[in-house]
PDB file of C-alpha atoms in Angstrom:
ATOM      1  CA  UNK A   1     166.974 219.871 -57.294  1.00 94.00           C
ATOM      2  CA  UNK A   2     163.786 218.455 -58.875  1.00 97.00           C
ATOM      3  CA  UNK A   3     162.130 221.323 -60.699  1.00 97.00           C
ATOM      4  CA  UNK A   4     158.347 221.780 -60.743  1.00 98.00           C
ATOM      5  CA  UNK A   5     156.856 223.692 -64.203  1.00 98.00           C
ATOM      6  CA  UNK A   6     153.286 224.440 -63.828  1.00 98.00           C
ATOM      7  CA  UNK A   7     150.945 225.749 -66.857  1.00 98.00           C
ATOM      8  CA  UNK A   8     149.349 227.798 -67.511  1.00 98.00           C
ATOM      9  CA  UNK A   9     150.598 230.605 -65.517  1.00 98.00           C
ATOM     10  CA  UNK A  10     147.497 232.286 -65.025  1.00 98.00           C
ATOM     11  CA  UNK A  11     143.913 231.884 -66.730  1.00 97.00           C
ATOM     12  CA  UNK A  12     140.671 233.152 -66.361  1.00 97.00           C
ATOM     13  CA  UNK A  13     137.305 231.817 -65.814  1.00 97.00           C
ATOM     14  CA  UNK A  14     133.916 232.169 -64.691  1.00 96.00           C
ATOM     15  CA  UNK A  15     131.931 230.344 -61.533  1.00 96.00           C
ATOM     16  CA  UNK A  16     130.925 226.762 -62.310  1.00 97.00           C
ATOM     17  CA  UNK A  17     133.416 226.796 -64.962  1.00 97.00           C
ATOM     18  CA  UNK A  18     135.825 223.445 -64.658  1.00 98.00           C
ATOM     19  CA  UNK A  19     139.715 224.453 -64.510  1.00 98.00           C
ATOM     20  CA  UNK A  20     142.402 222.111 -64.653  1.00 98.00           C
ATOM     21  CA  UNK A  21     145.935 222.697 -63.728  1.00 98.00           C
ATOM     22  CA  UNK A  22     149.059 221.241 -65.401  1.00 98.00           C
ATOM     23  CA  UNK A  23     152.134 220.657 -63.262  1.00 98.00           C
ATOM     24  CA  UNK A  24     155.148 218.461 -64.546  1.00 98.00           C
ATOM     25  CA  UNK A  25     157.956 217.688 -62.889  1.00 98.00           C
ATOM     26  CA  UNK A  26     161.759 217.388 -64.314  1.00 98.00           C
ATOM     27  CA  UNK A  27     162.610 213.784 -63.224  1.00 98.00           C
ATOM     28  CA  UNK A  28     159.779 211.122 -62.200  1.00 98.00           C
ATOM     29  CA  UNK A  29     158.813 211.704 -58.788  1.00 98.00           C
ATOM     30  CA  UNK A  30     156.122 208.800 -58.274  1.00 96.00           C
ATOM     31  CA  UNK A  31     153.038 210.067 -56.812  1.00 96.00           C
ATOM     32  CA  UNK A  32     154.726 212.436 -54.115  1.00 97.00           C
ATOM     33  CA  UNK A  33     152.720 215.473 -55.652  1.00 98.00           C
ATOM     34  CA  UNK A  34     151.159 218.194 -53.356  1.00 98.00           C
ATOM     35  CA  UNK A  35     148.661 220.925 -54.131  1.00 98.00           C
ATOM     36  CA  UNK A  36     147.949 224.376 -52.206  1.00 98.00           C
ATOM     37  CA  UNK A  37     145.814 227.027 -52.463  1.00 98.00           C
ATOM     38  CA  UNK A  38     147.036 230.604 -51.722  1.00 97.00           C
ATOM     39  CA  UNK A  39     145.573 233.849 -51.165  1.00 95.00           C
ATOM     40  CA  UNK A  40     147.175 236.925 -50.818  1.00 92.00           C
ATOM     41  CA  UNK A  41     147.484 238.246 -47.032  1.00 91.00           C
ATOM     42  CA  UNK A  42     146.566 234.566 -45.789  1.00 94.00           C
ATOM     43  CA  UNK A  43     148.946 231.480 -45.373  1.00 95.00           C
ATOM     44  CA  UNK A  44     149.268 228.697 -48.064  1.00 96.00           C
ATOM     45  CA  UNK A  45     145.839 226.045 -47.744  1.00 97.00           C
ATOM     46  CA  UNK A  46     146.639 221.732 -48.540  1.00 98.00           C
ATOM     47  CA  UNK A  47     144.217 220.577 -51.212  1.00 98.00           C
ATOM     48  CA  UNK A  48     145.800 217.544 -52.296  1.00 98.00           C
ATOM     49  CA  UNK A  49     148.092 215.559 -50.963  1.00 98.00           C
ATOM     50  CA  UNK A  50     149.993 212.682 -52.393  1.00 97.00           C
ATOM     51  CA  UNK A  51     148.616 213.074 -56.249  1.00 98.00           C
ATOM     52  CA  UNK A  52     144.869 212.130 -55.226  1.00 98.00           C
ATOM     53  CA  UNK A  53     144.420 212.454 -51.452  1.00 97.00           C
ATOM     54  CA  UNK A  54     141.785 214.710 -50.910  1.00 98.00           C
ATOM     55  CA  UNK A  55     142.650 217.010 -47.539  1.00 98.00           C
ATOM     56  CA  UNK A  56     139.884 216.960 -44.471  1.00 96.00           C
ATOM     57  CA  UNK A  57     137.892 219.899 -44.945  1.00 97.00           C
ATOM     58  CA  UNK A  58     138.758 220.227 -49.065  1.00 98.00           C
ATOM     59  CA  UNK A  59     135.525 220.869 -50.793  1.00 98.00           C
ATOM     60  CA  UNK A  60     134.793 217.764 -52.970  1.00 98.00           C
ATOM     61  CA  UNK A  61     134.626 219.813 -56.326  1.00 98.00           C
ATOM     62  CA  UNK A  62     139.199 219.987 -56.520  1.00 98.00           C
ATOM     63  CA  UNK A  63     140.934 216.506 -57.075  1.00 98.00           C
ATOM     64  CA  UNK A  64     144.255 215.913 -58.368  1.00 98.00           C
ATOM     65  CA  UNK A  65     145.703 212.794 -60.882  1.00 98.00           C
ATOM     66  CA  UNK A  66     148.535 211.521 -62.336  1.00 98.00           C
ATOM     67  CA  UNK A  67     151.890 210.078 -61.523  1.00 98.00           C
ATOM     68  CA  UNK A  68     155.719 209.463 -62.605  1.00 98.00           C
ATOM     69  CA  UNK A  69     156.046 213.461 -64.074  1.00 98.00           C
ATOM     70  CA  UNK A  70     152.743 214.697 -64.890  1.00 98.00           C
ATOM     71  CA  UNK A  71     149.598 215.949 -62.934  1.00 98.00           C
ATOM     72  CA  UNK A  72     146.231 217.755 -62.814  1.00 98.00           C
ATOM     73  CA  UNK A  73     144.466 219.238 -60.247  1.00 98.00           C
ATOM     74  CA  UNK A  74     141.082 219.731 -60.957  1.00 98.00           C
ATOM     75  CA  UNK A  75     138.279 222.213 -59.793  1.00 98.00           C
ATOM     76  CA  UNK A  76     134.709 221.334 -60.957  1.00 96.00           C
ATOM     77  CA  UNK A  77     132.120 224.135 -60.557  1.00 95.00           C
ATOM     78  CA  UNK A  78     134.221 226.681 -59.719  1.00 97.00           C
ATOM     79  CA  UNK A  79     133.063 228.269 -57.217  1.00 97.00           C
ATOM     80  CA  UNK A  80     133.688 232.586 -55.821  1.00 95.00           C
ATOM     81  CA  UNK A  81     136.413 231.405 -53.053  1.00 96.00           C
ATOM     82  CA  UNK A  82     138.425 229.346 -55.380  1.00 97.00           C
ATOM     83  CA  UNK A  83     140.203 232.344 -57.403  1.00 95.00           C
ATOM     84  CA  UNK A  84     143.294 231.930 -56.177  1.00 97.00           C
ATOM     85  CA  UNK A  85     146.783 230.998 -56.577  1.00 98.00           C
ATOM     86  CA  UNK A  86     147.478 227.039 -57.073  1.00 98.00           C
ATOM     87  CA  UNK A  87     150.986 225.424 -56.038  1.00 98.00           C
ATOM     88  CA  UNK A  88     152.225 222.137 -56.643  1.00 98.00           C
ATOM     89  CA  UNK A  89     154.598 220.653 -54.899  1.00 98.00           C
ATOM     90  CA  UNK A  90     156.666 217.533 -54.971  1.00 98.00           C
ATOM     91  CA  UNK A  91     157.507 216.059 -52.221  1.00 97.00           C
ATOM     92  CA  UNK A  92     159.650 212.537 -53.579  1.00 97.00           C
ATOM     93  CA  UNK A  93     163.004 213.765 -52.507  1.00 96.00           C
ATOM     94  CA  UNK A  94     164.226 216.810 -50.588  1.00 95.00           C
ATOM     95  CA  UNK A  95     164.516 219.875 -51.330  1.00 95.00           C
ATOM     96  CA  UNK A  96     160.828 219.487 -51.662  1.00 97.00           C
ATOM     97  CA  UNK A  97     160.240 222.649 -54.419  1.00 97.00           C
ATOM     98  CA  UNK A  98     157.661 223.939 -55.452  1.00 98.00           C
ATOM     99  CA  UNK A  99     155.665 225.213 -58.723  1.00 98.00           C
ATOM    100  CA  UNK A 100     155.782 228.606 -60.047  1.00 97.00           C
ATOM    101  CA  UNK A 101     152.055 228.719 -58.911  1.00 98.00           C
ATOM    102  CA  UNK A 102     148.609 229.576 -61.715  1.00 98.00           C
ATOM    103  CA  UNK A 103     146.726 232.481 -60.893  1.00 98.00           C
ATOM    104  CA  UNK A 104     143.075 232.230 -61.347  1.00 98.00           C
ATOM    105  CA  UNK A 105     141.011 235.039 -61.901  1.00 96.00           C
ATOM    106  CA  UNK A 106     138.032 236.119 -62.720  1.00 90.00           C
ATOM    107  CA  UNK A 107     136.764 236.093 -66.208  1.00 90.00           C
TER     108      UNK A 107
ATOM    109  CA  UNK B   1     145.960 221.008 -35.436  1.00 85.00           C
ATOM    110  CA  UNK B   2     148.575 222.399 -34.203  1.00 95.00           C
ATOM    111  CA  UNK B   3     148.941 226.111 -34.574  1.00 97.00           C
ATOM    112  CA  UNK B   4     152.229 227.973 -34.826  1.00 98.00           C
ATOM    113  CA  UNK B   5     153.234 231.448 -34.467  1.00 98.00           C
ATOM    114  CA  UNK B   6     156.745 232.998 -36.163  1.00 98.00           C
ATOM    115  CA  UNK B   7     158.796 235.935 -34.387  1.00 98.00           C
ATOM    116  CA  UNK B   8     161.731 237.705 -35.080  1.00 97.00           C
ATOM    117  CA  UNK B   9     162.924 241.106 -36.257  1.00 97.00           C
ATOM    118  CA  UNK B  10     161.086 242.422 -39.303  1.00 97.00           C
ATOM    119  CA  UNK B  11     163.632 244.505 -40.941  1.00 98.00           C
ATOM    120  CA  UNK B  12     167.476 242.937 -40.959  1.00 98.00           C
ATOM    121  CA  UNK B  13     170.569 244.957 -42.646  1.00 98.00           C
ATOM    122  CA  UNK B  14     172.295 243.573 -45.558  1.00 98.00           C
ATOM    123  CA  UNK B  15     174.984 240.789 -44.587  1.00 98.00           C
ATOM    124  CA  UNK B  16     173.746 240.086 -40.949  1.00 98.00           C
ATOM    125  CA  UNK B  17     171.659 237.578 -39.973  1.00 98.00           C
ATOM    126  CA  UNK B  18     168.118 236.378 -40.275  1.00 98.00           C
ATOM    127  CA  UNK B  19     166.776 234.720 -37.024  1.00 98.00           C
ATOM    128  CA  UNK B  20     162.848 233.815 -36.693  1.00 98.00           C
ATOM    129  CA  UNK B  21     161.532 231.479 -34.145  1.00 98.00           C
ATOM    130  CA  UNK B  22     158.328 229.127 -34.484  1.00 98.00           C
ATOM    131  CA  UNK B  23     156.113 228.701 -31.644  1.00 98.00           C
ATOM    132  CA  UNK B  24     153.849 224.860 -31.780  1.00 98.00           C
ATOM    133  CA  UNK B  25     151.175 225.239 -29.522  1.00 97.00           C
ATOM    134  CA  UNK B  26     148.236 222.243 -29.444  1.00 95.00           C
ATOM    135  CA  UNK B  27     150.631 219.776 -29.932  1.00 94.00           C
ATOM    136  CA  UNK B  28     154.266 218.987 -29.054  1.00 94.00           C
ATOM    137  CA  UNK B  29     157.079 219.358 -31.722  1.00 95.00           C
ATOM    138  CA  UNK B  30     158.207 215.996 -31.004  1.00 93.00           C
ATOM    139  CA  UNK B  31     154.828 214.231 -32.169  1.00 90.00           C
ATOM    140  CA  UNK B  32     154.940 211.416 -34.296  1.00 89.00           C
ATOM    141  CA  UNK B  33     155.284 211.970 -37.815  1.00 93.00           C
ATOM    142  CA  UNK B  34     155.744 215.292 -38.207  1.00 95.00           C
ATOM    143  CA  UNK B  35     158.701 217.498 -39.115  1.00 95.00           C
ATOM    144  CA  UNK B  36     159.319 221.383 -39.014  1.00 98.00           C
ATOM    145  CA  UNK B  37     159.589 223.376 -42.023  1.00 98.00           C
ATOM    146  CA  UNK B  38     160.127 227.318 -43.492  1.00 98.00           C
ATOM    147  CA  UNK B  39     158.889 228.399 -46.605  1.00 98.00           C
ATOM    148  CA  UNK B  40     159.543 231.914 -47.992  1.00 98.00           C
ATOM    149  CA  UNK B  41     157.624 233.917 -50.326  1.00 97.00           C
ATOM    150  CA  UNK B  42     158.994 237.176 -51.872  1.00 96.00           C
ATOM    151  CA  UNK B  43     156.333 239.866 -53.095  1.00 95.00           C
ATOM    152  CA  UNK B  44     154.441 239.174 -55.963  1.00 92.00           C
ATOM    153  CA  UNK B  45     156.351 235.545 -56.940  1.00 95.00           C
ATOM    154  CA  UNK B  46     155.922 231.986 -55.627  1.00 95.00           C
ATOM    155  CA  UNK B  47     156.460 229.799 -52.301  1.00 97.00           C
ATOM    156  CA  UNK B  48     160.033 228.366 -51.959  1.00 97.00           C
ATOM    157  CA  UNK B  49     160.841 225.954 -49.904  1.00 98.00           C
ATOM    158  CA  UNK B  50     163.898 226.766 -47.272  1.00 98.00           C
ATOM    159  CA  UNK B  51     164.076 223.339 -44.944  1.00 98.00           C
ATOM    160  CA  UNK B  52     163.163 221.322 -42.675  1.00 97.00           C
ATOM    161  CA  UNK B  53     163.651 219.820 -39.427  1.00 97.00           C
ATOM    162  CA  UNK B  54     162.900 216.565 -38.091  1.00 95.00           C
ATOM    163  CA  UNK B  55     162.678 215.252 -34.367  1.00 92.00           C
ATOM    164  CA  UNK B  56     165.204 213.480 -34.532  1.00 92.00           C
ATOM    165  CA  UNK B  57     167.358 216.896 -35.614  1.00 94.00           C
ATOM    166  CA  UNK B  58     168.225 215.627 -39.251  1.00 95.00           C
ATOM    167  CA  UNK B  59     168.007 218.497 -41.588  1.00 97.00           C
ATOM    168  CA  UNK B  60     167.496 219.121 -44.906  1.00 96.00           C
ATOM    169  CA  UNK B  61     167.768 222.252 -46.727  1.00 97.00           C
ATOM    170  CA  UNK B  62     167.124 224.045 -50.455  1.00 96.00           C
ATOM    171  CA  UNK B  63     170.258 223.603 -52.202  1.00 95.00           C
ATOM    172  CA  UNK B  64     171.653 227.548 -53.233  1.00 96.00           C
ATOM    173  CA  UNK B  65     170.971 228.393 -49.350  1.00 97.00           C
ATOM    174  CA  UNK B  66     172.647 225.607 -47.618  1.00 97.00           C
ATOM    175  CA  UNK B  67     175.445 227.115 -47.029  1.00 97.00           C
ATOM    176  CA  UNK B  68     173.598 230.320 -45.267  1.00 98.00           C
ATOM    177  CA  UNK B  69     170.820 228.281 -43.300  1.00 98.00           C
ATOM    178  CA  UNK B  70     170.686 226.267 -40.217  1.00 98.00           C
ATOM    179  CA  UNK B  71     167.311 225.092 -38.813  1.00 98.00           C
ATOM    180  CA  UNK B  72     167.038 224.394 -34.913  1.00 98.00           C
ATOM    181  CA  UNK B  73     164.974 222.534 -32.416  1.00 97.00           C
ATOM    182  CA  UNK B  74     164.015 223.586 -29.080  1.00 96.00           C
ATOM    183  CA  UNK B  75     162.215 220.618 -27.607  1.00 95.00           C
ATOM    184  CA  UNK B  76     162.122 222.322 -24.543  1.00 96.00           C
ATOM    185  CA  UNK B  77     160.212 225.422 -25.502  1.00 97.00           C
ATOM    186  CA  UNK B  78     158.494 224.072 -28.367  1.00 97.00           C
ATOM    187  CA  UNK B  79     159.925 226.010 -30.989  1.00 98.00           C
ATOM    188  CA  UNK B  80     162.339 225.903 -33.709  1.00 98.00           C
ATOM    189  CA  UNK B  81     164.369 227.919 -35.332  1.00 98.00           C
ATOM    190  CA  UNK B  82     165.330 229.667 -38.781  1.00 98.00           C
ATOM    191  CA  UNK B  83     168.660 231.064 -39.183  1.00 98.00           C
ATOM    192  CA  UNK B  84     170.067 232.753 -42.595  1.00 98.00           C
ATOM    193  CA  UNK B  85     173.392 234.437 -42.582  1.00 98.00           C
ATOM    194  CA  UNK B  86     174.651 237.027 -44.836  1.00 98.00           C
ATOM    195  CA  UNK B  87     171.558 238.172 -46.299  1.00 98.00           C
ATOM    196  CA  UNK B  88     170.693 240.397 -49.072  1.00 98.00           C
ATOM    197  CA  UNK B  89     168.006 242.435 -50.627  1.00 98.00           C
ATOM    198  CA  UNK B  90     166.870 238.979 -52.032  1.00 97.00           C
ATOM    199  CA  UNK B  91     166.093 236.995 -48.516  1.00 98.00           C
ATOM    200  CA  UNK B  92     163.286 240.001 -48.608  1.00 98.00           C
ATOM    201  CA  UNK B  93     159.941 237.858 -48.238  1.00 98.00           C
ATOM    202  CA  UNK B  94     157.495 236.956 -45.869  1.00 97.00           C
ATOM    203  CA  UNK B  95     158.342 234.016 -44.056  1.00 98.00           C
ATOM    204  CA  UNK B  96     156.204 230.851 -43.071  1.00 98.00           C
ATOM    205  CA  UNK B  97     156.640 228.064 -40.442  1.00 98.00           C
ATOM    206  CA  UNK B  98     155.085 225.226 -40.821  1.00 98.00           C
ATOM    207  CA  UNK B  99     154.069 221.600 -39.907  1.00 98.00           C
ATOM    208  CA  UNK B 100     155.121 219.291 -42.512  1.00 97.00           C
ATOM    209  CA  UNK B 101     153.179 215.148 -41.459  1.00 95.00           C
ATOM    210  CA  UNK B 102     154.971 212.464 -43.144  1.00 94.00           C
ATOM    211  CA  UNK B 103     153.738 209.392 -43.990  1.00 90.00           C
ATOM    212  CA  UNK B 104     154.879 206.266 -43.952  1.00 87.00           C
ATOM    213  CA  UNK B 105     152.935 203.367 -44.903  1.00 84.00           C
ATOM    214  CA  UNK B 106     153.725 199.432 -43.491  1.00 86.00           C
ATOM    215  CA  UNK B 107     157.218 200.434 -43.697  1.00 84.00           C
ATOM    216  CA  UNK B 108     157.453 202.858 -46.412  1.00 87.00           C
ATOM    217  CA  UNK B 109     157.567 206.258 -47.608  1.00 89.00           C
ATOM    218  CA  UNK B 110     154.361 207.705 -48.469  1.00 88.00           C
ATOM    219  CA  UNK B 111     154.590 211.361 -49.067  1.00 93.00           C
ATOM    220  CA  UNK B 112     155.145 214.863 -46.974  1.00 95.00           C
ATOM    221  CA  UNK B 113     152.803 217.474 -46.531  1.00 97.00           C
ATOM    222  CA  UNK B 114     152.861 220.306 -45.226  1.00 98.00           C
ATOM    223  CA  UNK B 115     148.862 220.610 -43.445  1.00 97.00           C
ATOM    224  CA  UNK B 116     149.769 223.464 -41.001  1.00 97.00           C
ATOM    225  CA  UNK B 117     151.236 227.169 -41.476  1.00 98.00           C
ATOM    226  CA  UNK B 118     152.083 229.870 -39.123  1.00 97.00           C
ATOM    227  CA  UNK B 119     150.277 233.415 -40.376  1.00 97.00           C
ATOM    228  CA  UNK B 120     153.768 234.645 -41.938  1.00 97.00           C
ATOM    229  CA  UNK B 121     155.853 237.294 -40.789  1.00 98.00           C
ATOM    230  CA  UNK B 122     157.339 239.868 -43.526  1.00 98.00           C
ATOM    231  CA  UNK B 123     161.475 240.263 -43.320  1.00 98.00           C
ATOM    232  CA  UNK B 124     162.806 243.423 -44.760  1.00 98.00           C
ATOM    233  CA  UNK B 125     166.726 243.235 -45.419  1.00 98.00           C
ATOM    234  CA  UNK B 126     167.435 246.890 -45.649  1.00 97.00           C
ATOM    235  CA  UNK B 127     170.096 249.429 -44.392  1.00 96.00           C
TER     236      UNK B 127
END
């Protein structure tokens, strides 16, 4: 199985800080990259689909980049709602697994 | 979007089996481009992937389970299904169904997704 490393596990920041998130995989998987948001109590949200494809309804301020092994997901301006916990997941050949997930919290 | 509800005993006994169903409403489970998935997450660590189904009824599942899972399609009702033999302290988690889309674009693959989840339902393997 393909296996997803994210990093850094967890960070902290403050609102309208800009946090980027680091997920590699083990073997290139093109651009087949997915990432979620998750909050505890509620089900898993799409952000990202695809490396770069922004999901309907996704606030403008999280894209995602890169390709092959390594990608970002970005979140400009962060804003109260977005501490959370981010997933990646790859999606280029099944078992589609995911990250380890990055908490962020609250500086 | 379709909306999906899980269902199935909450607590299971070491060894038995798991069995949760997945009920699609707003949509049919036999729409174009989408497949049928469960993801797992134990307390306090991350999502796993389990499987997925496809309309067609060509599986695929996480590697260390295959030999304990089988997911199911009930066209019929709707639903599909999440079986997981033999289970242990360690199949503790909630579980999610979920809609995975796939794309495919002028003839080739372009990525899955999963864009809908079910609300999760907690399964405690426990004596």
């Amino acid at each position: 199985d393909i296996q997803m490393t994210q990093s850094p596990s967890s960070l902290s920041a403050s609102v309208g800080d800009r946090v980027t998130i680091v997920c590699r995989a083990s073997q290139s998987i093109n651009r087949f990259l997915n990432w979620y948001q998750w909050n505890p109590g509620k089900a898993p949200k799409l952000l990202i689909y695809s490396a770069s494809g922004l999901q309907r309804g996704v606030p403008s301020r999280f894209s995602g980049s890169g390709s092959g092994t390594d990608f970002t997901l970005t979140i400009n301006s962060l804003q109260p709602e977005d501490f959370a916990v981010y997933f990646c997941q790859q999606s280029f050949t099944a078992p589609y697994t995911f990250g380890q997930g990055t908490k962020v919290a609250i500086k | 979007q379709v909306q999906l509800q899980e269902s199935g005993p909450g607590l299971v006994k070491p060894s038995q089996t798991l069995s949760l169903t997945c009920t699609v409403s707003g949509g049919s489970i036999s729409s174009d481009n989408s497949c049928w998935t469960w993801v797992r997450q134990p307390a306090g660590k991350g999502l796993e992937w389990i499987g997925h189904i496809y309309a067609s009824g060509s599986t695929n599942y996480k590697s260390s389970l295959k030999s304990r899972v089988t997911i199911s399609l009930d066209s019929s009702k709707n639903q599909f299904s999440l079986t997981l033999s033999s289970v242990t302290a360690a199949d503790t988690a909630m579980y999610y169904c979920a809609r995975e889309y796939y794309e495919i674009l002028t003839g080739t693959y372009g990525g899955n997704w999963i864009d809908s989840w079910g609300q999760g339902t907690l399964v405690t393997v426990s004596s």
